Amino acid sequence: MARGLNRVMLIGHVGRDPEMKYTPGGMAVATFSVATNDSFKDKEGKLQERTEWHRIVAFGRTAEVMGEYLKKGQQVYVEGRLQTRSWDDDKGQKRYITEIVALSVQFLGRKGEGGDGSGGGEIPTPGDDFAPAPASAGEPEDLPF
């Protein structure tokens, strides 16, 4: 039986500085949002733009680098996989959240910097220090939040 493909690639701007947490085992977890824009024509034929917000979660060394260097407004390329997890809230209601588990993140620049988003190299590039999320990372039973 063929395996499916679960891959997400985004280029957008960071909506807020990463929020850092740690699992009981000490693994770093960073969450942040990325905005992407697209345009479409409405019923009257006028060009409209809409913004889609994506919740991103990174683990381990990738999370540590995000927490240290990633800031609101930066343009980033995120590659990862879509994951939905669930938990019971304080009232016993089942809650769900869909997020992108980042496998790699590249800094492209800051919002408003030279139209190409190159960023002029201000942000250190983590390079080989980026590690993919462990296969077991992000499983609902491993996350205390």
mmCIF file of C-alpha atoms in Angstrom:
data_model
loop_
_atom_site.group_PDB
_atom_site.id
_atom_site.type_symbol
_atom_site.label_atom_id
_atom_site.label_comp_id
_atom_site.label_asym_id
_atom_site.label_seq_id
_atom_site.Cartn_x
_atom_site.Cartn_y
_atom_site.Cartn_z
ATOM 1 C CA MET A 1 0.000 0.000 0.000
ATOM 2 C CA ALA A 2 1.342 3.437 -0.928
ATOM 3 C CA ARG A 3 2.141 5.907 1.813
ATOM 4 C CA GLY A 4 0.531 9.329 1.770
ATOM 5 C CA LEU A 5 2.322 12.640 1.589
ATOM 6 C CA ASN A 6 2.006 15.223 4.355
ATOM 7 C CA ARG A 7 4.232 18.194 3.509
ATOM 8 C CA VAL A 8 3.630 21.910 4.019
ATOM 9 C CA MET A 9 5.799 24.705 2.594
ATOM 10 C CA LEU A 10 5.136 28.333 3.540
ATOM 11 C CA ILE A 11 6.784 31.677 2.956
ATOM 12 C CA GLY A 12 5.335 34.383 5.144
ATOM 13 C CA HIS A 13 5.907 36.834 7.959
ATOM 14 C CA VAL A 14 6.107 35.928 11.629
ATOM 15 C CA GLY A 15 3.085 37.291 13.496
ATOM 16 C CA ARG A 16 4.511 37.133 17.016
ATOM 17 C CA ASP A 17 7.743 36.245 18.760
ATOM 18 C CA PRO A 18 8.005 32.520 19.509
ATOM 19 C CA GLU A 19 6.598 31.230 22.777
ATOM 20 C CA MET A 20 9.020 28.799 24.405
ATOM 21 C CA LYS A 21 8.024 25.837 26.566
ATOM 22 C CA TYR A 22 9.742 22.628 27.597
ATOM 23 C CA THR A 23 8.443 19.080 27.826
ATOM 24 C CA PRO A 24 8.852 17.216 31.137
ATOM 25 C CA GLY A 25 11.857 15.519 29.505
ATOM 26 C CA GLY A 26 13.494 18.898 28.827
ATOM 27 C CA MET A 27 12.883 19.145 25.067
ATOM 28 C CA ALA A 28 12.428 22.722 23.829
ATOM 29 C CA VAL A 29 9.124 23.515 22.092
ATOM 30 C CA ALA A 30 8.619 26.817 20.241
ATOM 31 C CA THR A 31 5.266 27.984 18.885
ATOM 32 C CA PHE A 32 4.747 30.990 16.642
ATOM 33 C CA SER A 33 2.442 32.150 13.878
ATOM 34 C CA VAL A 34 3.160 32.865 10.222
ATOM 35 C CA ALA A 35 0.914 34.943 7.963
ATOM 36 C CA THR A 36 0.570 34.213 4.259
ATOM 37 C CA ASN A 37 -1.367 36.343 1.787
ATOM 38 C CA ASP A 38 -3.185 35.480 -1.393
ATOM 39 C CA SER A 39 -5.502 37.379 -3.676
ATOM 40 C CA PHE A 40 -8.715 36.552 -5.495
ATOM 41 C CA LYS A 41 -11.409 38.304 -7.474
ATOM 42 C CA ASP A 42 -14.761 38.815 -5.774
ATOM 43 C CA LYS A 43 -18.202 38.628 -7.425
ATOM 44 C CA GLU A 44 -17.760 42.127 -8.851
ATOM 45 C CA GLY A 45 -14.364 41.247 -10.314
ATOM 46 C CA LYS A 46 -12.438 43.387 -7.814
ATOM 47 C CA LEU A 47 -9.124 42.056 -6.583
ATOM 48 C CA GLN A 48 -9.299 41.162 -2.885
ATOM 49 C CA GLU A 49 -6.496 40.081 -0.583
ATOM 50 C CA ARG A 50 -6.830 37.745 2.365
ATOM 51 C CA THR A 51 -4.417 36.733 5.093
ATOM 52 C CA GLU A 52 -4.205 33.199 6.428
ATOM 53 C CA TRP A 53 -2.572 32.624 9.821
ATOM 54 C CA HIS A 54 -0.695 29.373 10.413
ATOM 55 C CA ARG A 55 0.306 28.011 13.816
ATOM 56 C CA ILE A 56 3.841 26.597 13.727
ATOM 57 C CA VAL A 57 5.466 24.363 16.339
ATOM 58 C CA ALA A 58 9.166 23.421 16.390
ATOM 59 C CA PHE A 59 11.016 20.990 18.639
ATOM 60 C CA GLY A 60 14.527 20.472 19.974
ATOM 61 C CA ARG A 61 17.423 22.458 18.525
ATOM 62 C CA THR A 62 15.177 24.026 15.881
ATOM 63 C CA ALA A 63 12.937 25.357 18.670
ATOM 64 C CA GLU A 64 15.925 26.725 20.574
ATOM 65 C CA VAL A 65 17.167 28.614 17.504
ATOM 66 C CA MET A 66 13.659 29.965 16.844
ATOM 67 C CA GLY A 67 13.399 31.199 20.431
ATOM 68 C CA GLU A 68 16.758 32.934 20.225
ATOM 69 C CA TYR A 69 16.679 34.534 16.764
ATOM 70 C CA LEU A 70 13.140 34.622 15.373
ATOM 71 C CA LYS A 71 11.245 37.894 15.822
ATOM 72 C CA LYS A 72 7.869 39.297 14.845
ATOM 73 C CA GLY A 73 7.871 40.651 11.280
ATOM 74 C CA GLN A 74 10.664 38.454 9.916
ATOM 75 C CA GLN A 75 10.039 36.665 6.656
ATOM 76 C CA VAL A 76 10.610 32.918 6.908
ATOM 77 C CA TYR A 77 10.381 29.772 4.841
ATOM 78 C CA VAL A 78 8.855 26.935 6.868
ATOM 79 C CA GLU A 79 8.750 23.348 5.733
ATOM 80 C CA GLY A 80 6.953 20.774 7.815
ATOM 81 C CA ARG A 81 3.969 18.503 8.202
ATOM 82 C CA LEU A 82 0.369 19.138 9.177
ATOM 83 C CA GLN A 83 -0.696 17.633 12.486
ATOM 84 C CA THR A 84 -3.929 17.723 14.471
ATOM 85 C CA ARG A 85 -3.882 16.957 18.166
ATOM 86 C CA SER A 86 -6.599 16.871 20.789
ATOM 87 C CA TRP A 87 -6.991 17.324 24.514
ATOM 88 C CA ASP A 88 -9.739 17.715 27.113
ATOM 89 C CA ASP A 89 -10.190 21.261 28.425
ATOM 90 C CA ASP A 90 -10.999 22.249 32.024
ATOM 91 C CA LYS A 91 -14.696 21.589 31.405
ATOM 92 C CA GLY A 92 -14.083 18.121 29.974
ATOM 93 C CA GLN A 93 -14.755 19.209 26.384
ATOM 94 C CA LYS A 94 -12.650 17.621 23.654
ATOM 95 C CA ARG A 95 -10.608 20.322 21.874
ATOM 96 C CA TYR A 96 -8.630 20.063 18.642
ATOM 97 C CA ILE A 97 -5.878 22.129 17.095
ATOM 98 C CA THR A 98 -4.221 21.772 13.721
ATOM 99 C CA GLU A 99 -0.674 23.058 13.423
ATOM 100 C CA ILE A 100 2.392 22.732 11.258
ATOM 101 C CA VAL A 101 5.242 20.791 12.837
ATOM 102 C CA ALA A 102 8.342 22.525 11.471
ATOM 103 C CA LEU A 103 10.973 20.213 10.025
ATOM 104 C CA SER A 104 13.098 23.145 8.814
ATOM 105 C CA VAL A 105 12.912 26.927 9.042
ATOM 106 C CA GLN A 106 14.967 29.413 7.035
ATOM 107 C CA PHE A 107 15.237 33.123 7.783
ATOM 108 C CA LEU A 108 14.550 35.203 4.677
ATOM 109 C CA GLY A 109 14.532 38.739 6.092
ATOM 110 C CA ARG A 110 12.527 41.322 7.980
ATOM 111 C CA LYS A 111 9.251 42.816 6.826
ATOM 112 C CA GLY A 112 9.917 45.913 4.761
ATOM 113 C CA GLU A 113 13.557 45.116 3.971
ATOM 114 C CA GLY A 114 14.529 45.483 0.301
ATOM 115 C CA GLY A 115 11.644 44.007 -1.759
ATOM 116 C CA ASP A 116 13.296 40.621 -2.208
ATOM 117 C CA GLY A 117 13.179 39.761 1.503
ATOM 118 C CA SER A 118 16.847 38.798 1.490
ATOM 119 C CA GLY A 119 17.419 40.511 4.824
ATOM 120 C CA GLY A 120 21.044 41.320 4.128
ATOM 121 C CA GLY A 121 22.329 38.534 6.375
ATOM 122 C CA GLU A 122 21.529 40.238 9.683
ATOM 123 C CA ILE A 123 20.197 37.032 11.211
ATOM 124 C CA PRO A 124 22.676 34.212 11.852
ATOM 125 C CA THR A 125 21.801 31.158 9.786
ATOM 126 C CA PRO A 126 21.682 28.041 11.942
ATOM 127 C CA GLY A 127 22.725 25.835 8.999
ATOM 128 C CA ASP A 128 23.465 22.272 10.039
ATOM 129 C CA ASP A 129 22.305 22.891 13.605
ATOM 130 C CA PHE A 130 18.707 22.500 12.475
ATOM 131 C CA ALA A 131 17.479 19.072 13.392
ATOM 132 C CA PRO A 132 14.200 17.617 12.226
ATOM 133 C CA ALA A 133 11.597 17.070 14.902
ATOM 134 C CA PRO A 134 12.019 13.621 16.428
ATOM 135 C CA ALA A 135 9.574 11.091 15.015
ATOM 136 C CA SER A 136 7.815 10.903 18.369
ATOM 137 C CA ALA A 137 7.843 14.666 18.985
ATOM 138 C CA GLY A 138 4.531 16.383 18.930
ATOM 139 C CA GLU A 139 2.486 13.369 19.870
ATOM 140 C CA PRO A 140 -0.374 14.511 22.130
ATOM 141 C CA GLU A 141 0.611 12.287 25.050
ATOM 142 C CA ASP A 142 4.102 13.833 25.117
ATOM 143 C CA LEU A 143 2.973 17.458 25.328
ATOM 144 C CA PRO A 144 1.858 18.839 28.688
ATOM 145 C CA PHE A 145 -0.034 21.759 27.095
#
